[in-house]
One Martini backbone bead per residue (centre of mass of N, CA, C, O) as a GRO file, in nm:
protein
  321
    1UNK     BB    1   0.054   0.051   0.005
    2UNK     BB    2   0.289   0.259   0.022
    3UNK     BB    3   0.429   0.229  -0.270
    4UNK     BB    4   0.174   0.322  -0.399
    5UNK     BB    5   0.159   0.593  -0.287
    6UNK     BB    6   0.414   0.684  -0.405
    7UNK     BB    7   0.349   0.666  -0.713
    8UNK     BB    8   0.136   0.892  -0.709
    9UNK     BB    9   0.269   1.102  -0.602
   10UNK     BB   10   0.470   1.110  -0.837
   11UNK     BB   11   0.258   1.103  -1.069
   12UNK     BB   12   0.152   1.387  -0.972
   13UNK     BB   13   0.464   1.553  -0.984
   14UNK     BB   14   0.470   1.497  -1.302
   15UNK     BB   15   0.197   1.667  -1.338
   16UNK     BB   16   0.404   1.925  -1.331
   17UNK     BB   17   0.656   2.170  -1.220
   18UNK     BB   18   0.684   2.028  -0.952
   19UNK     BB   19   0.780   1.966  -0.604
   20UNK     BB   20   0.789   1.791  -0.367
   21UNK     BB   21   0.937   1.812   0.052
   22UNK     BB   22   0.666   1.854   0.217
   23UNK     BB   23   0.414   1.975   0.435
   24UNK     BB   24   0.382   2.293   0.262
   25UNK     BB   25   0.620   2.197   0.052
   26UNK     BB   26   0.775   2.339  -0.240
   27UNK     BB   27   0.924   2.308  -0.599
   28UNK     BB   28   1.170   2.469  -0.826
   29UNK     BB   29   1.340   2.422  -1.112
   30UNK     BB   30   1.558   2.661  -1.281
   31UNK     BB   31   1.747   2.494  -1.440
   32UNK     BB   32   1.994   2.503  -1.115
   33UNK     BB   33   1.817   2.675  -0.969
   34UNK     BB   34   1.574   2.677  -0.686
   35UNK     BB   35   1.252   2.687  -0.515
   36UNK     BB   36   0.989   2.811  -0.331
   37UNK     BB   37   0.718   2.722  -0.175
   38UNK     BB   38   0.514   2.830   0.171
   39UNK     BB   39   0.276   2.703   0.412
   40UNK     BB   40   0.025   2.871   0.590
   41UNK     BB   41  -0.201   2.699   0.818
   42UNK     BB   42  -0.257   2.937   1.017
   43UNK     BB   43  -0.385   3.118   0.772
   44UNK     BB   44  -0.371   3.048   0.452
   45UNK     BB   45  -0.018   3.129   0.348
   46UNK     BB   46   0.207   3.238   0.169
   47UNK     BB   47   0.549   3.166   0.032
   48UNK     BB   48   0.859   3.301  -0.155
   49UNK     BB   49   1.146   3.129  -0.201
   50UNK     BB   50   1.291   3.276  -0.406
   51UNK     BB   51   1.310   3.313  -0.784
   52UNK     BB   52   1.584   3.273  -0.956
   53UNK     BB   53   1.598   3.359  -1.270
   54UNK     BB   54   1.585   3.516  -1.513
   55UNK     BB   55   1.282   3.425  -1.624
   56UNK     BB   56   1.092   3.327  -1.428
   57UNK     BB   57   0.783   3.433  -1.346
   58UNK     BB   58   0.587   3.252  -1.468
   59UNK     BB   59   0.670   2.971  -1.364
   60UNK     BB   60   0.577   3.111  -1.092
   61UNK     BB   61   0.301   3.136  -1.109
   62UNK     BB   62   0.189   2.906  -1.235
   63UNK     BB   63   0.231   2.715  -0.953
   64UNK     BB   64   0.098   2.900  -0.791
   65UNK     BB   65  -0.205   2.856  -0.884
   66UNK     BB   66  -0.178   2.511  -0.871
   67UNK     BB   67  -0.127   2.565  -0.532
   68UNK     BB   68  -0.346   2.830  -0.439
   69UNK     BB   69  -0.549   2.863  -0.564
   70UNK     BB   70  -0.739   3.191  -0.525
   71UNK     BB   71  -0.427   3.216  -0.362
   72UNK     BB   72  -0.167   3.368  -0.569
   73UNK     BB   73  -0.084   3.556  -0.371
   74UNK     BB   74   0.179   3.640  -0.174
   75UNK     BB   75   0.291   3.748   0.172
   76UNK     BB   76   0.588   3.697   0.059
   77UNK     BB   77   0.946   3.761  -0.002
   78UNK     BB   78   1.228   3.532   0.056
   79UNK     BB   79   1.552   3.548   0.100
   80UNK     BB   80   1.841   3.352   0.111
   81UNK     BB   81   2.007   3.542  -0.097
   82UNK     BB   82   2.193   3.809  -0.347
   83UNK     BB   83   2.224   3.602  -0.592
   84UNK     BB   84   2.146   3.605  -0.942
   85UNK     BB   85   1.981   3.330  -0.926
   86UNK     BB   86   1.744   3.427  -0.645
   87UNK     BB   87   1.692   3.745  -0.833
   88UNK     BB   88   1.582   3.767  -1.093
   89UNK     BB   89   1.214   3.784  -1.035
   90UNK     BB   90   1.191   3.988  -0.761
   91UNK     BB   91   1.097   4.235  -0.912
   92UNK     BB   92   0.836   4.146  -1.075
   93UNK     BB   93   0.683   3.987  -0.855
   94UNK     BB   94   0.686   4.239  -0.636
   95UNK     BB   95   0.508   4.408  -0.845
   96UNK     BB   96   0.265   4.266  -0.907
   97UNK     BB   97   0.229   4.183  -0.611
   98UNK     BB   98   0.277   4.385  -0.387
   99UNK     BB   99   0.512   4.276  -0.212
  100UNK     BB  100   0.761   4.215  -0.002
  101UNK     BB  101   1.093   4.200   0.093
  102UNK     BB  102   1.309   3.935   0.251
  103UNK     BB  103   1.591   4.018   0.453
  104UNK     BB  104   1.894   4.013   0.579
  105UNK     BB  105   2.123   4.289   0.658
  106UNK     BB  106   2.311   4.232   0.546
  107UNK     BB  107   2.211   4.224   0.222
  108UNK     BB  108   2.133   4.522   0.226
  109UNK     BB  109   2.365   4.630  -0.008
  110UNK     BB  110   2.224   4.381  -0.245
  111UNK     BB  111   1.930   4.535  -0.269
  112UNK     BB  112   2.016   4.855  -0.259
  113UNK     BB  113   2.300   4.965  -0.452
  114UNK     BB  114   2.541   4.960  -0.248
  115UNK     BB  115   2.687   4.704  -0.356
  116UNK     BB  116   2.882   4.448  -0.379
  117UNK     BB  117   3.046   4.197  -0.404
  118UNK     BB  118   3.223   3.998  -0.424
  119UNK     BB  119   3.438   3.829  -0.642
  120UNK     BB  120   3.450   3.570  -0.818
  121UNK     BB  121   3.655   3.229  -0.781
  122UNK     BB  122   3.788   3.057  -1.054
  123UNK     BB  123   4.059   2.969  -0.856
  124UNK     BB  124   3.852   2.688  -0.684
  125UNK     BB  125   3.763   2.468  -0.794
  126UNK     BB  126   3.555   2.221  -0.941
  127UNK     BB  127   3.481   2.358  -1.239
  128UNK     BB  128   3.338   2.517  -1.509
  129UNK     BB  129   3.160   2.709  -1.340
  130UNK     BB  130   3.446   2.840  -1.211
  131UNK     BB  131   3.596   2.928  -1.421
  132UNK     BB  132   3.301   3.130  -1.541
  133UNK     BB  133   3.243   3.320  -1.280
  134UNK     BB  134   3.357   3.586  -1.386
  135UNK     BB  135   3.035   3.611  -1.544
  136UNK     BB  136   2.857   3.637  -1.309
  137UNK     BB  137   2.687   3.878  -1.174
  138UNK     BB  138   2.749   4.101  -0.887
  139UNK     BB  139   2.599   4.313  -0.853
  140UNK     BB  140   2.332   4.500  -0.791
  141UNK     BB  141   2.017   4.571  -0.624
  142UNK     BB  142   1.701   4.750  -0.662
  143UNK     BB  143   1.416   4.764  -0.440
  144UNK     BB  144   1.376   4.983  -0.215
  145UNK     BB  145   1.077   4.950  -0.032
  146UNK     BB  146   1.038   4.623  -0.066
  147UNK     BB  147   1.250   4.610   0.136
  148UNK     BB  148   1.283   4.388   0.439
  149UNK     BB  149   1.381   4.334   0.741
  150UNK     BB  150   1.457   4.079   0.924
  151UNK     BB  151   1.368   3.956   1.265
  152UNK     BB  152   1.623   3.924   1.504
  153UNK     BB  153   1.479   3.650   1.647
  154UNK     BB  154   1.392   3.465   1.364
  155UNK     BB  155   1.120   3.541   1.273
  156UNK     BB  156   0.888   3.473   0.993
  157UNK     BB  157   0.698   3.602   0.831
  158UNK     BB  158   0.413   3.424   0.749
  159UNK     BB  159   0.570   3.239   0.924
  160UNK     BB  160   0.529   3.052   1.228
  161UNK     BB  161   0.667   2.773   1.248
  162UNK     BB  162   0.940   2.929   1.172
  163UNK     BB  163   1.297   3.034   1.096
  164UNK     BB  164   1.581   3.185   1.079
  165UNK     BB  165   1.933   3.116   0.984
  166UNK     BB  166   2.256   3.237   1.025
  167UNK     BB  167   2.429   3.147   0.723
  168UNK     BB  168   2.711   3.245   0.628
  169UNK     BB  169   2.992   3.304   0.385
  170UNK     BB  170   2.880   3.261   0.108
  171UNK     BB  171   2.660   3.554   0.226
  172UNK     BB  172   2.670   3.784   0.476
  173UNK     BB  173   2.309   3.733   0.496
  174UNK     BB  174   2.275   3.376   0.479
  175UNK     BB  175   1.998   3.209   0.508
  176UNK     BB  176   1.812   2.936   0.673
  177UNK     BB  177   1.529   2.739   0.700
  178UNK     BB  178   1.316   2.616   0.981
  179UNK     BB  179   1.146   2.347   1.079
  180UNK     BB  180   1.079   2.182   1.388
  181UNK     BB  181   0.882   1.957   1.434
  182UNK     BB  182   1.009   1.779   1.145
  183UNK     BB  183   1.315   1.884   1.003
  184UNK     BB  184   1.266   2.096   0.842
  185UNK     BB  185   1.526   2.230   0.530
  186UNK     BB  186   1.646   2.551   0.419
  187UNK     BB  187   1.934   2.619   0.306
  188UNK     BB  188   2.039   2.694   0.045
  189UNK     BB  189   2.423   2.767  -0.002
  190UNK     BB  190   2.512   2.663   0.311
  191UNK     BB  191   2.477   2.393   0.094
  192UNK     BB  192   2.457   2.119  -0.105
  193UNK     BB  193   2.329   1.844  -0.346
  194UNK     BB  194   2.590   1.911  -0.550
  195UNK     BB  195   2.830   1.963  -0.774
  196UNK     BB  196   2.812   2.323  -0.866
  197UNK     BB  197   3.073   2.342  -1.044
  198UNK     BB  198   2.971   2.149  -1.212
  199UNK     BB  199   2.818   2.104  -1.512
  200UNK     BB  200   2.772   1.811  -1.501
  201UNK     BB  201   2.637   1.793  -1.291
  202UNK     BB  202   2.439   1.987  -1.314
  203UNK     BB  203   2.307   1.863  -1.592
  204UNK     BB  204   2.264   1.524  -1.419
  205UNK     BB  205   2.202   1.629  -1.120
  206UNK     BB  206   2.412   1.510  -0.894
  207UNK     BB  207   2.450   1.348  -0.626
  208UNK     BB  208   2.530   1.558  -0.339
  209UNK     BB  209   2.696   1.671  -0.059
  210UNK     BB  210   2.807   1.994  -0.019
  211UNK     BB  211   2.946   2.282  -0.063
  212UNK     BB  212   2.928   2.542  -0.107
  213UNK     BB  213   3.001   2.757  -0.345
  214UNK     BB  214   3.246   2.846  -0.461
  215UNK     BB  215   3.276   3.112  -0.651
  216UNK     BB  216   3.086   3.286  -0.398
  217UNK     BB  217   3.282   3.216  -0.148
  218UNK     BB  218   3.426   3.448   0.087
  219UNK     BB  219   3.422   3.266   0.351
  220UNK     BB  220   3.520   2.947   0.493
  221UNK     BB  221   3.511   2.976   0.845
  222UNK     BB  222   3.181   3.099   0.794
  223UNK     BB  223   3.095   2.802   0.655
  224UNK     BB  224   3.135   2.642   0.867
  225UNK     BB  225   2.983   2.702   1.111
  226UNK     BB  226   2.699   2.682   0.938
  227UNK     BB  227   2.733   2.367   0.880
  228UNK     BB  228   2.740   2.283   1.176
  229UNK     BB  229   2.462   2.422   1.262
  230UNK     BB  230   2.292   2.248   1.064
  231UNK     BB  231   2.380   1.944   1.192
  232UNK     BB  232   2.300   2.000   1.475
  233UNK     BB  233   1.956   1.984   1.413
  234UNK     BB  234   1.905   1.723   1.265
  235UNK     BB  235   1.746   1.692   1.028
  236UNK     BB  236   1.519   1.526   0.772
  237UNK     BB  237   1.527   1.774   0.574
  238UNK     BB  238   1.636   1.861   0.282
  239UNK     BB  239   1.671   2.204   0.088
  240UNK     BB  240   1.775   2.361  -0.145
  241UNK     BB  241   1.922   2.532  -0.404
  242UNK     BB  242   2.109   2.290  -0.497
  243UNK     BB  243   1.940   2.017  -0.613
  244UNK     BB  244   1.793   1.794  -0.406
  245UNK     BB  245   1.669   1.620  -0.215
  246UNK     BB  246   1.768   1.512   0.132
  247UNK     BB  247   1.674   1.206   0.323
  248UNK     BB  248   1.775   1.040   0.606
  249UNK     BB  249   2.066   0.867   0.534
  250UNK     BB  250   2.187   1.073   0.385
  251UNK     BB  251   2.221   1.298   0.593
  252UNK     BB  252   2.499   1.178   0.730
  253UNK     BB  253   2.672   1.380   0.537
  254UNK     BB  254   2.646   1.644   0.664
  255UNK     BB  255   2.816   1.526   0.948
  256UNK     BB  256   3.086   1.479   0.772
  257UNK     BB  257   3.130   1.793   0.617
  258UNK     BB  258   3.134   1.901   0.956
  259UNK     BB  259   3.390   1.750   1.010
  260UNK     BB  260   3.536   1.781   0.676
  261UNK     BB  261   3.532   2.071   0.539
  262UNK     BB  262   3.828   2.074   0.469
  263UNK     BB  263   3.878   1.870   0.306
  264UNK     BB  264   3.598   1.903   0.115
  265UNK     BB  265   3.558   2.206   0.057
  266UNK     BB  266   3.822   2.406   0.077
  267UNK     BB  267   4.020   2.519  -0.113
  268UNK     BB  268   4.345   2.538  -0.186
  269UNK     BB  269   4.348   2.828  -0.383
  270UNK     BB  270   4.123   3.001  -0.344
  271UNK     BB  271   4.136   3.331  -0.244
  272UNK     BB  272   3.962   3.300   0.018
  273UNK     BB  273   4.175   3.113   0.142
  274UNK     BB  274   4.286   3.236   0.387
  275UNK     BB  275   4.143   3.526   0.294
  276UNK     BB  276   3.906   3.694   0.373
  277UNK     BB  277   3.647   3.890   0.317
  278UNK     BB  278   3.490   4.181   0.370
  279UNK     BB  279   3.165   4.281   0.592
  280UNK     BB  280   2.912   4.459   0.613
  281UNK     BB  281   2.665   4.696   0.617
  282UNK     BB  282   2.732   4.833   0.400
  283UNK     BB  283   2.949   4.640   0.252
  284UNK     BB  284   3.212   4.603   0.125
  285UNK     BB  285   3.576   4.637   0.273
  286UNK     BB  286   3.730   4.358   0.184
  287UNK     BB  287   3.973   4.256  -0.054
  288UNK     BB  288   4.155   4.002  -0.228
  289UNK     BB  289   4.410   3.941  -0.399
  290UNK     BB  290   4.442   3.815  -0.697
  291UNK     BB  291   4.543   3.565  -0.947
  292UNK     BB  292   4.572   3.689  -1.250
  293UNK     BB  293   4.762   3.476  -1.440
  294UNK     BB  294   4.568   3.230  -1.357
  295UNK     BB  295   4.352   3.319  -1.440
  296UNK     BB  296   4.344   3.327  -1.739
  297UNK     BB  297   4.540   3.063  -1.753
  298UNK     BB  298   4.249   2.927  -1.745
  299UNK     BB  299   4.047   3.073  -1.896
  300UNK     BB  300   4.167   2.987  -2.148
  301UNK     BB  301   4.143   2.702  -2.161
  302UNK     BB  302   3.883   2.680  -2.142
  303UNK     BB  303   3.790   2.801  -2.397
  304UNK     BB  304   3.947   2.652  -2.595
  305UNK     BB  305   3.767   2.376  -2.522
  306UNK     BB  306   3.488   2.514  -2.580
  307UNK     BB  307   3.598   2.538  -2.914
  308UNK     BB  308   3.682   2.260  -2.995
  309UNK     BB  309   3.414   2.119  -2.908
  310UNK     BB  310   3.254   2.270  -3.139
  311UNK     BB  311   3.433   2.214  -3.366
  312UNK     BB  312   3.371   1.876  -3.330
  313UNK     BB  313   3.072   1.888  -3.343
  314UNK     BB  314   3.024   2.021  -3.608
  315UNK     BB  315   3.193   1.817  -3.821
  316UNK     BB  316   3.031   1.555  -3.705
  317UNK     BB  317   2.756   1.671  -3.854
  318UNK     BB  318   2.841   1.701  -4.112
  319UNK     BB  319   2.930   1.429  -4.147
  320UNK     BB  320   2.609   1.297  -4.098
  321UNK     BB  321   2.433   1.476  -4.286
   0.00000   0.00000   0.00000
């Protein structure tokens, strides 16, 4: 009977553009990043967690109608952090829905046009995504009066059963969301469940509990403490900003990551390894010097490989067409 119920659940999700995380929690994968929808049964309101890449608005609106019609407008948008792949549709949706956007006060400089993030680190290793990260947007956006600060007590407006936990390292004001009564953790990018640095792993959605994406992580000591804090919760279900849901025995890997973070997550020769950027309430205050020559050589090598691959693919297509 349980197997039959599980198959029915899988079929129901497959017929829609979303996946189920836990009671009252659903997700959507926007190319390589996840967006979450959280319902509060005490108020019958719901909240959107992150907004994906630019162009994600239409898909998010479609899912909100499927899940919550006729209450397809959320009470608020909560941002785990302000990196480009999590805020792509935030302006459009906040304006269309006329709702507030909440973030930690240490993220405010990057969401109000006051500061860019520390530069991505193409030398952090792990794969093509890292090497090409110098192309990723790092500049701020300006949400103006739409942006409100999360309460310092840890409670989340619109979600009475949840609390947020400040989990810096990947971003200064990064937060993770936790529902204690059933152990559901929305970790954001404090850690992820794929190897986000590797284009191959991202395309295949390879399942592997990993540290925060290396290319944007600016403070590895803070990131380690954040992972240890989340591991101490012993969550029963984890949903992250990148990758698949993990639950049950698979989550033993979270404690392993917390115990072996330096070996398993921290890049050996990254720009921020041992010398973190410093950020405060006004934004970035210090950024260590980059190894420009090393970055340029790696970038040139990557671009050359991409070019060779495109050329070979073109020749194969011509030969067999």
